[in-house]
């Protein structure tokens, strides 16, 4: 069953990354890349206290859903086109989560810090 959860989580994060336009984030200004890296470090720290048996993708997807739910409750919605130079906190945070998910197989990026 956990394999299904992991697969569903990865699909959600891949879709979210596509909606944000993660493919273009490599072209983002250096300051944006640094901001995403800082958000990724914060997310890793937060999730280090998560359920140790959970797969990284499941923890990341749950975190991203929580961010999306809270942002939507405050009237935020994902922009149709992200202007990375002017990206808001929520967009940068979600980009960091998607980036972590994409790189979660790399040992040095494991969520357990």
Short mmCIF file of N, CA and C in Angstrom, two decimals:
data_model
loop_
_atom_site.label_atom_id
_atom_site.label_comp_id
_atom_site.label_asym_id
_atom_site.label_seq_id
_atom_site.Cartn_x
_atom_site.Cartn_y
_atom_site.Cartn_z
N UNK A 1 0.82 -1.20 0.00
CA UNK A 1 0.00 0.00 0.00
C UNK A 1 0.86 1.25 0.00
N UNK A 2 1.99 1.24 0.72
CA UNK A 2 2.81 2.44 0.76
C UNK A 2 3.40 2.77 -0.60
N UNK A 3 3.59 1.75 -1.46
CA UNK A 3 4.06 2.01 -2.81
C UNK A 3 3.06 2.83 -3.60
N UNK A 4 1.77 2.56 -3.40
CA UNK A 4 0.73 3.34 -4.06
C UNK A 4 0.73 4.77 -3.56
N UNK A 5 0.90 4.95 -2.24
CA UNK A 5 0.95 6.29 -1.68
C UNK A 5 2.12 7.07 -2.24
N UNK A 6 3.26 6.40 -2.33
CA UNK A 6 4.46 7.05 -2.86
C UNK A 6 4.25 7.44 -4.32
N UNK A 7 3.67 6.55 -5.10
CA UNK A 7 3.41 6.84 -6.51
C UNK A 7 2.44 8.01 -6.66
N UNK A 8 1.37 8.00 -5.88
CA UNK A 8 0.40 9.11 -5.93
C UNK A 8 1.05 10.42 -5.52
N UNK A 9 1.90 10.37 -4.51
CA UNK A 9 2.59 11.58 -4.05
C UNK A 9 3.51 12.11 -5.13
N UNK A 10 4.26 11.23 -5.77
CA UNK A 10 5.17 11.66 -6.83
C UNK A 10 4.40 12.26 -8.02
N UNK A 11 3.28 11.65 -8.36
CA UNK A 11 2.47 12.20 -9.46
C UNK A 11 1.96 13.59 -9.11
N UNK A 12 1.49 13.75 -7.87
CA UNK A 12 1.00 15.07 -7.42
C UNK A 12 2.12 16.10 -7.51
N UNK A 13 3.30 15.75 -7.01
CA UNK A 13 4.41 16.69 -7.01
C UNK A 13 4.90 16.99 -8.42
N UNK A 14 4.91 15.98 -9.29
CA UNK A 14 5.28 16.22 -10.70
C UNK A 14 4.30 17.17 -11.36
N UNK A 15 3.01 16.95 -11.11
CA UNK A 15 1.97 17.81 -11.69
C UNK A 15 2.12 19.24 -11.16
N UNK A 16 2.33 19.37 -9.85
CA UNK A 16 2.51 20.69 -9.25
C UNK A 16 3.73 21.39 -9.83
N UNK A 17 4.83 20.66 -9.96
CA UNK A 17 6.03 21.24 -10.57
C UNK A 17 5.78 21.71 -11.98
N UNK A 18 4.99 20.95 -12.73
CA UNK A 18 4.63 21.36 -14.09
C UNK A 18 3.78 22.60 -14.10
N UNK A 19 2.84 22.68 -13.15
CA UNK A 19 1.97 23.85 -13.08
C UNK A 19 2.76 25.10 -12.71
N UNK A 20 3.74 24.94 -11.85
CA UNK A 20 4.57 26.09 -11.46
C UNK A 20 5.51 26.47 -12.59
N UNK A 21 5.83 25.52 -13.43
CA UNK A 21 6.76 25.79 -14.52
C UNK A 21 8.19 25.52 -14.09
N UNK A 22 8.37 24.44 -13.35
CA UNK A 22 9.70 24.12 -12.83
C UNK A 22 10.73 23.95 -13.93
N UNK A 23 10.31 23.58 -15.11
CA UNK A 23 11.27 23.40 -16.20
C UNK A 23 11.98 24.70 -16.52
N UNK A 24 11.33 25.82 -16.28
CA UNK A 24 11.96 27.10 -16.59
C UNK A 24 12.73 27.67 -15.39
N UNK A 25 12.62 27.04 -14.22
CA UNK A 25 13.29 27.61 -13.06
C UNK A 25 14.80 27.60 -13.19
N UNK A 26 15.35 26.72 -14.03
CA UNK A 26 16.79 26.70 -14.25
C UNK A 26 17.25 28.00 -14.92
N UNK A 27 16.33 28.67 -15.57
CA UNK A 27 16.65 29.93 -16.23
C UNK A 27 16.39 31.13 -15.32
N UNK A 28 15.96 30.86 -14.10
CA UNK A 28 15.62 31.93 -13.17
C UNK A 28 16.88 32.68 -12.73
N UNK A 29 16.70 33.93 -12.33
CA UNK A 29 17.85 34.69 -11.81
C UNK A 29 18.48 33.99 -10.60
N UNK A 30 19.76 34.23 -10.39
CA UNK A 30 20.49 33.59 -9.31
C UNK A 30 19.81 33.82 -7.96
N UNK A 31 19.28 35.00 -7.73
CA UNK A 31 18.60 35.30 -6.46
C UNK A 31 17.39 34.41 -6.24
N UNK A 32 16.69 34.07 -7.30
CA UNK A 32 15.52 33.19 -7.18
C UNK A 32 15.96 31.78 -6.85
N UNK A 33 17.00 31.31 -7.51
CA UNK A 33 17.53 29.98 -7.22
C UNK A 33 17.99 29.91 -5.76
N UNK A 34 18.64 30.95 -5.28
CA UNK A 34 19.07 30.99 -3.88
C UNK A 34 17.88 30.97 -2.93
N UNK A 35 16.82 31.71 -3.28
CA UNK A 35 15.61 31.72 -2.44
C UNK A 35 14.97 30.33 -2.40
N UNK A 36 14.91 29.66 -3.54
CA UNK A 36 14.36 28.30 -3.58
C UNK A 36 15.21 27.37 -2.73
N UNK A 37 16.53 27.50 -2.80
CA UNK A 37 17.42 26.67 -1.98
C UNK A 37 17.19 26.92 -0.49
N UNK A 38 16.97 28.18 -0.10
CA UNK A 38 16.69 28.49 1.31
C UNK A 38 15.37 27.89 1.75
N UNK A 39 14.36 27.96 0.89
CA UNK A 39 13.07 27.34 1.20
C UNK A 39 13.23 25.82 1.32
N UNK A 40 14.02 25.24 0.42
CA UNK A 40 14.23 23.79 0.47
C UNK A 40 14.88 23.38 1.79
N UNK A 41 15.84 24.16 2.26
CA UNK A 41 16.48 23.85 3.54
C UNK A 41 15.48 23.94 4.68
N UNK A 42 14.61 24.93 4.64
CA UNK A 42 13.58 25.06 5.68
C UNK A 42 12.61 23.89 5.64
N UNK A 43 12.20 23.50 4.45
CA UNK A 43 11.28 22.37 4.32
C UNK A 43 11.94 21.09 4.83
N UNK A 44 13.20 20.87 4.47
CA UNK A 44 13.92 19.69 4.98
C UNK A 44 13.93 19.68 6.49
N UNK A 45 14.19 20.84 7.11
CA UNK A 45 14.21 20.92 8.57
C UNK A 45 12.84 20.60 9.15
N UNK A 46 11.80 21.14 8.55
CA UNK A 46 10.43 20.89 9.05
C UNK A 46 10.09 19.41 8.93
N UNK A 47 10.39 18.81 7.79
CA UNK A 47 10.01 17.43 7.56
C UNK A 47 10.92 16.42 8.26
N UNK A 48 12.07 16.87 8.75
CA UNK A 48 12.95 15.97 9.49
C UNK A 48 12.25 15.45 10.74
N UNK A 49 11.23 16.15 11.19
CA UNK A 49 10.47 15.73 12.36
C UNK A 49 9.24 14.92 11.98
N UNK A 50 9.09 14.59 10.69
CA UNK A 50 7.94 13.82 10.21
C UNK A 50 8.08 12.36 10.56
N UNK A 51 7.10 11.59 10.15
CA UNK A 51 7.09 10.15 10.41
C UNK A 51 8.29 9.51 9.72
N UNK A 52 9.20 8.88 10.46
CA UNK A 52 10.42 8.35 9.86
C UNK A 52 10.16 7.23 8.86
N UNK A 53 9.04 6.53 8.97
CA UNK A 53 8.77 5.43 8.05
C UNK A 53 8.17 5.90 6.73
N UNK A 54 7.76 7.15 6.67
CA UNK A 54 7.12 7.66 5.46
C UNK A 54 8.16 7.95 4.38
N UNK A 55 7.78 7.70 3.16
CA UNK A 55 8.66 8.01 2.03
C UNK A 55 8.76 9.52 1.88
N UNK A 56 9.89 9.98 1.41
CA UNK A 56 10.12 11.42 1.25
C UNK A 56 9.03 12.06 0.39
N UNK A 57 8.64 11.39 -0.70
CA UNK A 57 7.63 11.96 -1.59
C UNK A 57 6.30 12.13 -0.87
N UNK A 58 5.96 11.18 0.00
CA UNK A 58 4.69 11.26 0.73
C UNK A 58 4.72 12.45 1.69
N UNK A 59 5.83 12.62 2.40
CA UNK A 59 5.96 13.76 3.32
C UNK A 59 5.92 15.08 2.55
N UNK A 60 6.63 15.14 1.44
CA UNK A 60 6.67 16.37 0.64
C UNK A 60 5.30 16.69 0.05
N UNK A 61 4.60 15.69 -0.45
CA UNK A 61 3.27 15.92 -1.02
C UNK A 61 2.31 16.40 0.06
N UNK A 62 2.38 15.81 1.25
CA UNK A 62 1.51 16.25 2.34
C UNK A 62 1.81 17.69 2.73
N UNK A 63 3.08 18.03 2.78
CA UNK A 63 3.47 19.40 3.11
C UNK A 63 2.97 20.36 2.03
N UNK A 64 3.17 20.00 0.76
CA UNK A 64 2.73 20.87 -0.34
C UNK A 64 1.22 21.06 -0.32
N UNK A 65 0.48 20.00 -0.04
CA UNK A 65 -0.98 20.12 0.04
C UNK A 65 -1.38 21.06 1.17
N UNK A 66 -0.67 20.98 2.30
CA UNK A 66 -0.95 21.88 3.41
C UNK A 66 -0.68 23.33 3.04
N UNK A 67 0.43 23.58 2.35
CA UNK A 67 0.75 24.94 1.90
C UNK A 67 -0.32 25.43 0.93
N UNK A 68 -0.70 24.59 -0.02
CA UNK A 68 -1.74 24.97 -0.99
C UNK A 68 -3.07 25.26 -0.30
N UNK A 69 -3.47 24.40 0.65
CA UNK A 69 -4.74 24.60 1.36
C UNK A 69 -4.74 25.90 2.14
N UNK A 70 -3.66 26.16 2.86
CA UNK A 70 -3.57 27.38 3.67
C UNK A 70 -3.56 28.62 2.78
N UNK A 71 -2.81 28.55 1.68
CA UNK A 71 -2.75 29.68 0.76
C UNK A 71 -4.12 29.94 0.12
N UNK A 72 -4.80 28.87 -0.27
CA UNK A 72 -6.13 29.03 -0.88
C UNK A 72 -7.11 29.62 0.12
N UNK A 73 -6.98 29.26 1.39
CA UNK A 73 -7.85 29.82 2.42
C UNK A 73 -7.66 31.32 2.57
N UNK A 74 -6.49 31.81 2.14
CA UNK A 74 -6.20 33.24 2.19
C UNK A 74 -6.36 33.91 0.83
N UNK A 75 -6.99 33.21 -0.12
CA UNK A 75 -7.27 33.80 -1.42
C UNK A 75 -6.18 33.65 -2.46
N UNK A 76 -5.13 32.92 -2.16
CA UNK A 76 -4.03 32.75 -3.12
C UNK A 76 -4.40 31.69 -4.13
N UNK A 77 -3.96 31.87 -5.35
CA UNK A 77 -4.08 30.82 -6.36
C UNK A 77 -2.80 30.83 -7.19
N UNK A 78 -2.49 29.68 -7.72
CA UNK A 78 -1.29 29.53 -8.52
C UNK A 78 -1.38 30.40 -9.76
N UNK A 79 -0.38 31.25 -9.98
CA UNK A 79 -0.43 32.10 -11.18
C UNK A 79 -0.31 31.25 -12.44
N UNK A 80 -0.95 31.69 -13.52
CA UNK A 80 -0.89 30.92 -14.76
C UNK A 80 0.52 30.91 -15.34
N UNK A 81 1.24 32.00 -15.15
CA UNK A 81 2.64 32.10 -15.56
C UNK A 81 3.41 32.69 -14.39
N UNK A 82 4.44 31.98 -13.96
CA UNK A 82 5.23 32.47 -12.83
C UNK A 82 6.32 33.40 -13.33
N UNK A 83 6.32 34.61 -12.80
CA UNK A 83 7.42 35.55 -13.07
C UNK A 83 8.41 35.35 -11.93
N UNK A 84 9.43 34.54 -12.18
CA UNK A 84 10.33 34.12 -11.10
C UNK A 84 10.99 35.28 -10.39
N UNK A 85 11.29 36.34 -11.08
CA UNK A 85 11.94 37.49 -10.44
C UNK A 85 11.02 38.14 -9.40
N UNK A 86 9.71 37.91 -9.50
CA UNK A 86 8.74 38.50 -8.58
C UNK A 86 7.90 37.44 -7.87
N UNK A 87 8.40 36.21 -7.82
CA UNK A 87 7.63 35.12 -7.22
C UNK A 87 7.41 35.37 -5.73
N UNK A 88 6.20 35.04 -5.27
CA UNK A 88 5.86 35.23 -3.86
C UNK A 88 6.35 34.04 -3.02
N UNK A 89 6.20 34.17 -1.70
CA UNK A 89 6.66 33.15 -0.75
C UNK A 89 6.05 31.79 -1.08
N UNK A 90 4.76 31.74 -1.33
CA UNK A 90 4.08 30.47 -1.57
C UNK A 90 4.62 29.79 -2.81
N UNK A 91 4.80 30.53 -3.87
CA UNK A 91 5.32 29.95 -5.11
C UNK A 91 6.74 29.44 -4.91
N UNK A 92 7.57 30.22 -4.23
CA UNK A 92 8.95 29.78 -3.96
C UNK A 92 8.96 28.53 -3.08
N UNK A 93 8.07 28.49 -2.08
CA UNK A 93 8.01 27.33 -1.18
C UNK A 93 7.60 26.08 -1.95
N UNK A 94 6.58 26.21 -2.80
CA UNK A 94 6.13 25.07 -3.59
C UNK A 94 7.20 24.63 -4.59
N UNK A 95 7.90 25.59 -5.17
CA UNK A 95 9.00 25.25 -6.08
C UNK A 95 10.08 24.48 -5.33
N UNK A 96 10.36 24.89 -4.11
CA UNK A 96 11.37 24.18 -3.30
C UNK A 96 10.92 22.76 -3.00
N UNK A 97 9.66 22.57 -2.67
CA UNK A 97 9.13 21.23 -2.38
C UNK A 97 9.26 20.36 -3.63
N UNK A 98 8.88 20.88 -4.78
CA UNK A 98 8.97 20.12 -6.02
C UNK A 98 10.42 19.80 -6.36
N UNK A 99 11.31 20.75 -6.12
CA UNK A 99 12.73 20.52 -6.37
C UNK A 99 13.26 19.44 -5.44
N UNK A 100 12.89 19.47 -4.18
CA UNK A 100 13.29 18.43 -3.24
C UNK A 100 12.78 17.06 -3.68
N UNK A 101 11.55 17.02 -4.13
CA UNK A 101 10.97 15.75 -4.58
C UNK A 101 11.73 15.20 -5.78
N UNK A 102 12.08 16.08 -6.68
CA UNK A 102 12.80 15.66 -7.88
C UNK A 102 14.18 15.12 -7.52
N UNK A 103 14.79 15.68 -6.49
CA UNK A 103 16.15 15.29 -6.11
C UNK A 103 16.18 14.36 -4.90
N UNK A 104 15.04 13.88 -4.45
CA UNK A 104 14.99 13.12 -3.19
C UNK A 104 15.75 11.81 -3.21
N UNK A 105 16.11 11.31 -4.37
CA UNK A 105 16.87 10.07 -4.44
C UNK A 105 18.35 10.28 -4.17
N UNK A 106 18.78 11.52 -4.19
CA UNK A 106 20.20 11.81 -3.93
C UNK A 106 20.46 11.72 -2.42
N UNK A 107 21.40 10.91 -1.98
CA UNK A 107 21.62 10.68 -0.55
C UNK A 107 21.86 11.94 0.27
N UNK A 108 22.58 12.90 -0.29
CA UNK A 108 22.88 14.11 0.48
C UNK A 108 21.66 15.00 0.66
N UNK A 109 20.57 14.69 -0.03
CA UNK A 109 19.36 15.49 0.09
C UNK A 109 18.28 14.77 0.89
N UNK A 110 18.66 13.70 1.57
CA UNK A 110 17.67 12.96 2.36
C UNK A 110 17.03 13.88 3.37
N UNK A 111 15.78 13.66 3.66
CA UNK A 111 15.04 14.53 4.57
C UNK A 111 15.51 14.39 6.01
N UNK A 112 16.01 13.23 6.38
CA UNK A 112 16.51 13.08 7.76
C UNK A 112 17.84 13.80 7.83
N UNK A 113 17.86 14.92 8.48
CA UNK A 113 19.09 15.72 8.55
C UNK A 113 19.95 15.29 9.72
#
